[in-house]
mmCIF file with all atom_site columns, C-alpha atoms in Angstrom:
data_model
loop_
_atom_site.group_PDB
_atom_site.id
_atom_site.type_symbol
_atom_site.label_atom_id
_atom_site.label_alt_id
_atom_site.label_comp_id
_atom_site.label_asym_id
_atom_site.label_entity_id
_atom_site.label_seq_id
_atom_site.pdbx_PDB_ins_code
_atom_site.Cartn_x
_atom_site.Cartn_y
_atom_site.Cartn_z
_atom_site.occupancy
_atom_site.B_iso_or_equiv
_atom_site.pdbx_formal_charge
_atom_site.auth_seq_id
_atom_site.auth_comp_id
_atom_site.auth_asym_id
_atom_site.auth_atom_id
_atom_site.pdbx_PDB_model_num
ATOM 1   C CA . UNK A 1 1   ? 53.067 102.624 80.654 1.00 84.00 ? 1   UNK A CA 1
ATOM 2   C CA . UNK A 1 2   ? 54.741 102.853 83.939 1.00 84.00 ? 2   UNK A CA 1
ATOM 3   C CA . UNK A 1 3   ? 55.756 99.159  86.148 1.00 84.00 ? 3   UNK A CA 1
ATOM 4   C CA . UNK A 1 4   ? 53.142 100.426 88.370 1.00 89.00 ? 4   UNK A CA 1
ATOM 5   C CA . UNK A 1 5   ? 50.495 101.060 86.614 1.00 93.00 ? 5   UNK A CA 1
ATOM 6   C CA . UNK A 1 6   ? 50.999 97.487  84.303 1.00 90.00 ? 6   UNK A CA 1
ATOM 7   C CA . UNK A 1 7   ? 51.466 96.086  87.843 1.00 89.00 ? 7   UNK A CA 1
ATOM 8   C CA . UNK A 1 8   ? 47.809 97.662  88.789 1.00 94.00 ? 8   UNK A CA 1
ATOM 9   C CA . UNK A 1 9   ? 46.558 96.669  85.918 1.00 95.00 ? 9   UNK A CA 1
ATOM 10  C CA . UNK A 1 10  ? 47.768 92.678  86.426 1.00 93.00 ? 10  UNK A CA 1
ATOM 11  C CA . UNK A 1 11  ? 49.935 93.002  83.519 1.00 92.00 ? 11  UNK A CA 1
ATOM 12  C CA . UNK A 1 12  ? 53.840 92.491  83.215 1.00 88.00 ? 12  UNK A CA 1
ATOM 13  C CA . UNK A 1 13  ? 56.150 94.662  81.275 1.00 90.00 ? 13  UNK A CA 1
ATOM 14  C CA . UNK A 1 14  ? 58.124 93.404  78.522 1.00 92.00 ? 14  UNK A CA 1
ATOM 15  C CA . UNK A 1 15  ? 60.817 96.128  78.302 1.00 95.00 ? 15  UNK A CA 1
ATOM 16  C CA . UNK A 1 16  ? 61.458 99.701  79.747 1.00 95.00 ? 16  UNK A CA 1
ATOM 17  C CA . UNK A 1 17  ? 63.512 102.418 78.145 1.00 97.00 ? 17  UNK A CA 1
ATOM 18  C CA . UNK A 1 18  ? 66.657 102.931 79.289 1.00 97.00 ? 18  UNK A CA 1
ATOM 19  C CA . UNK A 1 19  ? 67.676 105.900 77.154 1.00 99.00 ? 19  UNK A CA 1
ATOM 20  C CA . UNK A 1 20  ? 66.347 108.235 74.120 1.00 98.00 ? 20  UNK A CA 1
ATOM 21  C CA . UNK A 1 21  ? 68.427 110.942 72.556 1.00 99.00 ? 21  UNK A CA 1
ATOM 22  C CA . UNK A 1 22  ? 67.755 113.336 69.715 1.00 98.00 ? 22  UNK A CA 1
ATOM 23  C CA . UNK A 1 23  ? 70.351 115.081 67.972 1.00 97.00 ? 23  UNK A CA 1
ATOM 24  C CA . UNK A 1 24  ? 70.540 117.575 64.627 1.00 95.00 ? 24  UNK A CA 1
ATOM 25  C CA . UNK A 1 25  ? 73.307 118.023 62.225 1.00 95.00 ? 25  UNK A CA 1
ATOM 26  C CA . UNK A 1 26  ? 73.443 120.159 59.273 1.00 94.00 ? 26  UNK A CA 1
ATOM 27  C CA . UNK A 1 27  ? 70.611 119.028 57.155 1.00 92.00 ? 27  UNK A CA 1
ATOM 28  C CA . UNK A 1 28  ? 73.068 119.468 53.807 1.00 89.00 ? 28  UNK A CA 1
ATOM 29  C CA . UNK A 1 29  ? 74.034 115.592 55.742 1.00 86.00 ? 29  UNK A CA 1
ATOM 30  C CA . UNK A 1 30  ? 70.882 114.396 56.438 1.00 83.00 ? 30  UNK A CA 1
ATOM 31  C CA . UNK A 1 31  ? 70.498 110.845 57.039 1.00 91.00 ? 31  UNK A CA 1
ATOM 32  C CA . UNK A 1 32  ? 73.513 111.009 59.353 1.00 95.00 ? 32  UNK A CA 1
ATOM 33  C CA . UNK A 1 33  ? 71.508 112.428 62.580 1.00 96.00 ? 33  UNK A CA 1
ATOM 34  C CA . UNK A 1 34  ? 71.561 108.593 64.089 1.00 98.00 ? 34  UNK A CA 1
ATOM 35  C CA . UNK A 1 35  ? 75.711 109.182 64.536 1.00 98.00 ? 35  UNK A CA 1
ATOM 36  C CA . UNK A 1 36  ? 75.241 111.660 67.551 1.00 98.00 ? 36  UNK A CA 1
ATOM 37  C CA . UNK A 1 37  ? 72.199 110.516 68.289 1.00 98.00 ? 37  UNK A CA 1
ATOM 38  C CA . UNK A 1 38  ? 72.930 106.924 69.303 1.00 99.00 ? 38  UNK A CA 1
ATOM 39  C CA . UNK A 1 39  ? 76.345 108.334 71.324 1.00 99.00 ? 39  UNK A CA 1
ATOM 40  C CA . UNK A 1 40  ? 74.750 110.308 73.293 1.00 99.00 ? 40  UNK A CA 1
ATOM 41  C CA . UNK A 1 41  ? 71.928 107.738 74.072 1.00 99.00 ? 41  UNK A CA 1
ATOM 42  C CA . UNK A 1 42  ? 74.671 105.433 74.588 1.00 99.00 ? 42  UNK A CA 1
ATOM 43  C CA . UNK A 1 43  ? 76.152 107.988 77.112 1.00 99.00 ? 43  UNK A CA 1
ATOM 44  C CA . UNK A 1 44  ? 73.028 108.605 78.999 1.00 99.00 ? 44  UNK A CA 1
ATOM 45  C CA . UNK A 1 45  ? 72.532 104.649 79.248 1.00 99.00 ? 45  UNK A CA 1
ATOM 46  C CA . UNK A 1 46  ? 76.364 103.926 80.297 1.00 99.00 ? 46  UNK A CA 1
ATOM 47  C CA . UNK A 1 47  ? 76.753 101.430 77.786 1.00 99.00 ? 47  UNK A CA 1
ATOM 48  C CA . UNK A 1 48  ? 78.981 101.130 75.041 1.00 99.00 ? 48  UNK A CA 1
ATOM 49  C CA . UNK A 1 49  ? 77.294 100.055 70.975 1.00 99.00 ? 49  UNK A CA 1
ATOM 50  C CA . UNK A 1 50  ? 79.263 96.258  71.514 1.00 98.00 ? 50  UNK A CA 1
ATOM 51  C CA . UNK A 1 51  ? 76.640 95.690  74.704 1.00 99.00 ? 51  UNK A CA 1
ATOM 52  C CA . UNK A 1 52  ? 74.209 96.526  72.734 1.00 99.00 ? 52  UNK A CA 1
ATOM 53  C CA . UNK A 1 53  ? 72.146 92.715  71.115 1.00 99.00 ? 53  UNK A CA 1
ATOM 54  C CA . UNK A 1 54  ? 69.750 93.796  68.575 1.00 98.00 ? 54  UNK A CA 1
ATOM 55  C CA . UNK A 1 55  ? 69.924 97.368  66.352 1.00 99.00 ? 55  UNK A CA 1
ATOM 56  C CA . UNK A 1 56  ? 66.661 98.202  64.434 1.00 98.00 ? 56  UNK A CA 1
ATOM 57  C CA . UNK A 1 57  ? 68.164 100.957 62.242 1.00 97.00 ? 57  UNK A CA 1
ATOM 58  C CA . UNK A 1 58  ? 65.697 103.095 60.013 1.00 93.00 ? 58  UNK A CA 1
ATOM 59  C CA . UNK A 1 59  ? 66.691 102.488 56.523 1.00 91.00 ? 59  UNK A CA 1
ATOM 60  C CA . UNK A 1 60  ? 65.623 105.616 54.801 1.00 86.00 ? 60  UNK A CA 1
ATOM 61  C CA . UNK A 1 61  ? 67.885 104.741 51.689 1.00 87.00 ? 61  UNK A CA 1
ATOM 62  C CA . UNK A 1 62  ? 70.943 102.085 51.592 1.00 90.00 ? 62  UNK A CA 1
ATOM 63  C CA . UNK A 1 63  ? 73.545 104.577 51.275 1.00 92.00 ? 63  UNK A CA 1
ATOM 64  C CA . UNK A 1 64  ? 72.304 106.668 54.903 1.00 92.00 ? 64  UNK A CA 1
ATOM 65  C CA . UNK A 1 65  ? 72.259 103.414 56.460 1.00 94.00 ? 65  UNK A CA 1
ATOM 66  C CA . UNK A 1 66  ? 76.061 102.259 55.159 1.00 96.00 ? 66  UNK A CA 1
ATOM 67  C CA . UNK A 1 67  ? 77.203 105.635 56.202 1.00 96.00 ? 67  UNK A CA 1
ATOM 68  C CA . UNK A 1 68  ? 75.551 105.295 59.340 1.00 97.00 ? 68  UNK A CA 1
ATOM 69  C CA . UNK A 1 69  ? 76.972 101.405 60.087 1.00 98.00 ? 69  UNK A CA 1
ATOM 70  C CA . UNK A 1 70  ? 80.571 102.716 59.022 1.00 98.00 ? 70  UNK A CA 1
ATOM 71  C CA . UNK A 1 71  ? 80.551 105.475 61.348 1.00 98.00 ? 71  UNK A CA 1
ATOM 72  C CA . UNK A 1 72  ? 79.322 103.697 64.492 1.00 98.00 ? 72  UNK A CA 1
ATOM 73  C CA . UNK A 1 73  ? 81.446 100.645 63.319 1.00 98.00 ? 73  UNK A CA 1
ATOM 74  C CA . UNK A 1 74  ? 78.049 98.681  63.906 1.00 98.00 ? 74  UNK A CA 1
ATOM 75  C CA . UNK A 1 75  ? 78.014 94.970  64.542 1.00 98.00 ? 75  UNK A CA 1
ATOM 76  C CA . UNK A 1 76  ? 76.193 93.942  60.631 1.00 97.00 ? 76  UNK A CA 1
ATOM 77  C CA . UNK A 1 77  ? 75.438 91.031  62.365 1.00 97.00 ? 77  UNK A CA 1
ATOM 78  C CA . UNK A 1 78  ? 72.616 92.701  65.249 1.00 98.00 ? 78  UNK A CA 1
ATOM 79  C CA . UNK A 1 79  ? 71.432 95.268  62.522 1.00 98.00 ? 79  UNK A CA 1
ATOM 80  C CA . UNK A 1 80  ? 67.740 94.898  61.308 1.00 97.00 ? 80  UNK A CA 1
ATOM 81  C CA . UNK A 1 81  ? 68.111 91.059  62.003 1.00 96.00 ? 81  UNK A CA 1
ATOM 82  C CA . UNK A 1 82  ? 64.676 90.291  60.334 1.00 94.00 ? 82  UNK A CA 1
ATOM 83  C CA . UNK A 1 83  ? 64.835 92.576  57.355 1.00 92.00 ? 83  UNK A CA 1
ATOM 84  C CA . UNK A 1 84  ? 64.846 96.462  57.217 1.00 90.00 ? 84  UNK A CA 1
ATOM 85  C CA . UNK A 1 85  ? 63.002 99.470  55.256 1.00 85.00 ? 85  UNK A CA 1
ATOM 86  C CA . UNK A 1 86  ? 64.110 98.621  52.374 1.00 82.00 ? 86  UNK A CA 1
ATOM 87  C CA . UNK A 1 87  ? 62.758 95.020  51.886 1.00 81.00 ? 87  UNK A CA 1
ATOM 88  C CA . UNK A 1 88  ? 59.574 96.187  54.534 1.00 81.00 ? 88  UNK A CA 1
ATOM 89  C CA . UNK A 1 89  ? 58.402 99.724  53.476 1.00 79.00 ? 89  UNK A CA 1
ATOM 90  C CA . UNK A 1 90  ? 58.796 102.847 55.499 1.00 77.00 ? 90  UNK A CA 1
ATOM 91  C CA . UNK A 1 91  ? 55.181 104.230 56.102 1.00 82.00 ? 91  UNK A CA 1
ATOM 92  C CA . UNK A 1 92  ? 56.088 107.602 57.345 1.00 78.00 ? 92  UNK A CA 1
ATOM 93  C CA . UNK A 1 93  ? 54.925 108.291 60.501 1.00 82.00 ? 93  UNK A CA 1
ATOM 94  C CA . UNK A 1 94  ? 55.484 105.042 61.728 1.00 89.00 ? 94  UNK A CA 1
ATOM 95  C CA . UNK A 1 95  ? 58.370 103.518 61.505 1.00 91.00 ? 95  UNK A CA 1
ATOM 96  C CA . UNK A 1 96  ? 59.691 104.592 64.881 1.00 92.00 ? 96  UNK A CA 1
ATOM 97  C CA . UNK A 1 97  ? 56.794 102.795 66.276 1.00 93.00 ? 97  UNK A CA 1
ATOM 98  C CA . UNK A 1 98  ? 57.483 99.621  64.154 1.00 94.00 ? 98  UNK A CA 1
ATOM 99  C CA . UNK A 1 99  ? 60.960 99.372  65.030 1.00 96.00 ? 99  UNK A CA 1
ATOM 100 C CA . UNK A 1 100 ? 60.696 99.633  68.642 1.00 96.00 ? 100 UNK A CA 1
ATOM 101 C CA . UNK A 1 101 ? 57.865 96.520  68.149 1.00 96.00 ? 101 UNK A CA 1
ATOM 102 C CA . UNK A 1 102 ? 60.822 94.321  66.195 1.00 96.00 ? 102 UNK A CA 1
ATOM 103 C CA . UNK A 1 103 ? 63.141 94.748  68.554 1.00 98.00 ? 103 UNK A CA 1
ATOM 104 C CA . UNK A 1 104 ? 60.644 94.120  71.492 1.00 97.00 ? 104 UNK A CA 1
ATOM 105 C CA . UNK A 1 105 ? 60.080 90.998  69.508 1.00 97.00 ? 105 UNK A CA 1
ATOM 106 C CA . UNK A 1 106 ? 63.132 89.999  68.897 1.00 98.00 ? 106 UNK A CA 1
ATOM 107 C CA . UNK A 1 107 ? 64.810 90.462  72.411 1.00 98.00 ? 107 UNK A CA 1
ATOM 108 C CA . UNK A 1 108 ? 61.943 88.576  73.878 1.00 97.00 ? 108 UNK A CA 1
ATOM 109 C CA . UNK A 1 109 ? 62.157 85.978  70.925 1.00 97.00 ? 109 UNK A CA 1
ATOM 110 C CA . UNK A 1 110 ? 66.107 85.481  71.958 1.00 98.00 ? 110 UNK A CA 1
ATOM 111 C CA . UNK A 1 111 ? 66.261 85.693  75.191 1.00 98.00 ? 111 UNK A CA 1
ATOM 112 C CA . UNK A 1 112 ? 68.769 89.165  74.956 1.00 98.00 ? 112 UNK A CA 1
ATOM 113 C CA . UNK A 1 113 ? 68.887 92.065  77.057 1.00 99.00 ? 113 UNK A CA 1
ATOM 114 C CA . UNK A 1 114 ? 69.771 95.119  75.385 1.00 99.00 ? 114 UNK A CA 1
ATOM 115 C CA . UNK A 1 115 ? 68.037 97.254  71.879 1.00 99.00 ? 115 UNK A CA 1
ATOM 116 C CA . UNK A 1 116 ? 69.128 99.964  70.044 1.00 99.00 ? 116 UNK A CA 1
ATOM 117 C CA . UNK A 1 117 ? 66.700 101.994 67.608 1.00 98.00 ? 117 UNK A CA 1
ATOM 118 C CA . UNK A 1 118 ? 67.444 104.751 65.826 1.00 97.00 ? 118 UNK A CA 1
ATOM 119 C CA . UNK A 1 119 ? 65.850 106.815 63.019 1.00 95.00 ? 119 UNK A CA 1
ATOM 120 C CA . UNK A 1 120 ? 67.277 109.802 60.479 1.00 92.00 ? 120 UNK A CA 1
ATOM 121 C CA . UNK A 1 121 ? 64.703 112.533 60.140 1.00 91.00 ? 121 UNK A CA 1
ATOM 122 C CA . UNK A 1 122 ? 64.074 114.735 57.585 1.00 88.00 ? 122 UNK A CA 1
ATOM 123 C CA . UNK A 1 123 ? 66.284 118.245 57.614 1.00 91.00 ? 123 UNK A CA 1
ATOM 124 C CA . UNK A 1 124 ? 69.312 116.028 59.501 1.00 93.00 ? 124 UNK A CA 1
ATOM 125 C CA . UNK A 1 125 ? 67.463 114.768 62.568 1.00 95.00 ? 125 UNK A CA 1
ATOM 126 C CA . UNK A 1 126 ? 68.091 111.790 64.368 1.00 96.00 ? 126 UNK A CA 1
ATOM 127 C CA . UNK A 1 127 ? 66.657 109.594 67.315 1.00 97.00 ? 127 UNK A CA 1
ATOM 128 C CA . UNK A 1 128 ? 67.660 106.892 69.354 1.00 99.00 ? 128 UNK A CA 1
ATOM 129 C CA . UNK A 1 129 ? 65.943 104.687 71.531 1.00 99.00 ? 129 UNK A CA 1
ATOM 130 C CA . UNK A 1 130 ? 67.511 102.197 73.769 1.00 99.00 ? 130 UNK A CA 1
ATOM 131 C CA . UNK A 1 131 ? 65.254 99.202  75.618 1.00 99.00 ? 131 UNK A CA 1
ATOM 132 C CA . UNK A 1 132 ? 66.287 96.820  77.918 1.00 98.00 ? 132 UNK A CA 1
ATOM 133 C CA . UNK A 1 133 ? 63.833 93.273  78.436 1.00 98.00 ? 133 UNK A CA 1
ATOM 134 C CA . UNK A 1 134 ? 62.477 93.088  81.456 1.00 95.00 ? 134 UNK A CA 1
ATOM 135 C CA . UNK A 1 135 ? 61.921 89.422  81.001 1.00 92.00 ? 135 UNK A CA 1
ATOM 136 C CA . UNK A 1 136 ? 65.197 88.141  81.589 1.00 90.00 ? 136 UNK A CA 1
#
């Protein structure tokens, strides 16, 4: 939903998107579609990964998500802060949805700025979403 309309509507908005990127790579690497995916969100957002508070990163199976962490040189420390895939589930379909919601949660929870979510897809996709709270 738009400011606006939440503004019509006497709501306030939690968080906008800043930036979303989708990206393909040869699908003999799938699970590594995040890489390009998150740089070029990062581009179109003018931020650089160490701005970046909280990273809810789709754990399709550990080893994408190691390969994944290496290869951004990801903070371990802001990724999947209350648990990923793995220990959750990953109910096709909607995990994108999910992942936005924890990191919604958990940059209004701690009072930070800035989340990055990002998903491998099947046949070496990838998609990254980057929100910034609108309640600090």
């Amino acid at each position: 939903m738009s400011e606006e309309a939440a503004i019509k509507l006497g709501k306030k908005t939690k968080a906008k998107v800043i930036a979303q990127a989708a990206s393909g790579v040869d699908p003999n690497y799938m699970g590594i579609g995040p890489v390009p995916a998150t740089l070029k969100a990062l581009k179109m957002a003018n931020l650089r990964l160490e701005d970046i508070d909280i990273i809810e990163l789709n754990e399709a199976f550990s080893a994408q998500s190691l390969a994944v962490i290496k290869e951004l040189k990801m903070d371990i420390n802001k990724v999947n802060p209350n648990g990923g895939a793995i220990a959750m589930g990953h109910p096709i379909g909607a995990t994108g949805a999910i992942l936005v919601t924890k990191a919604l949660h958990e940059l209004e929870r701690t009072g930070k700025r800035y989340g990055l979510i990002t998903l491998c897809i099947a046949g070496g996709l990838g998609s990254t979403t980057i929100i910034e709270n609108t309640q600090i």
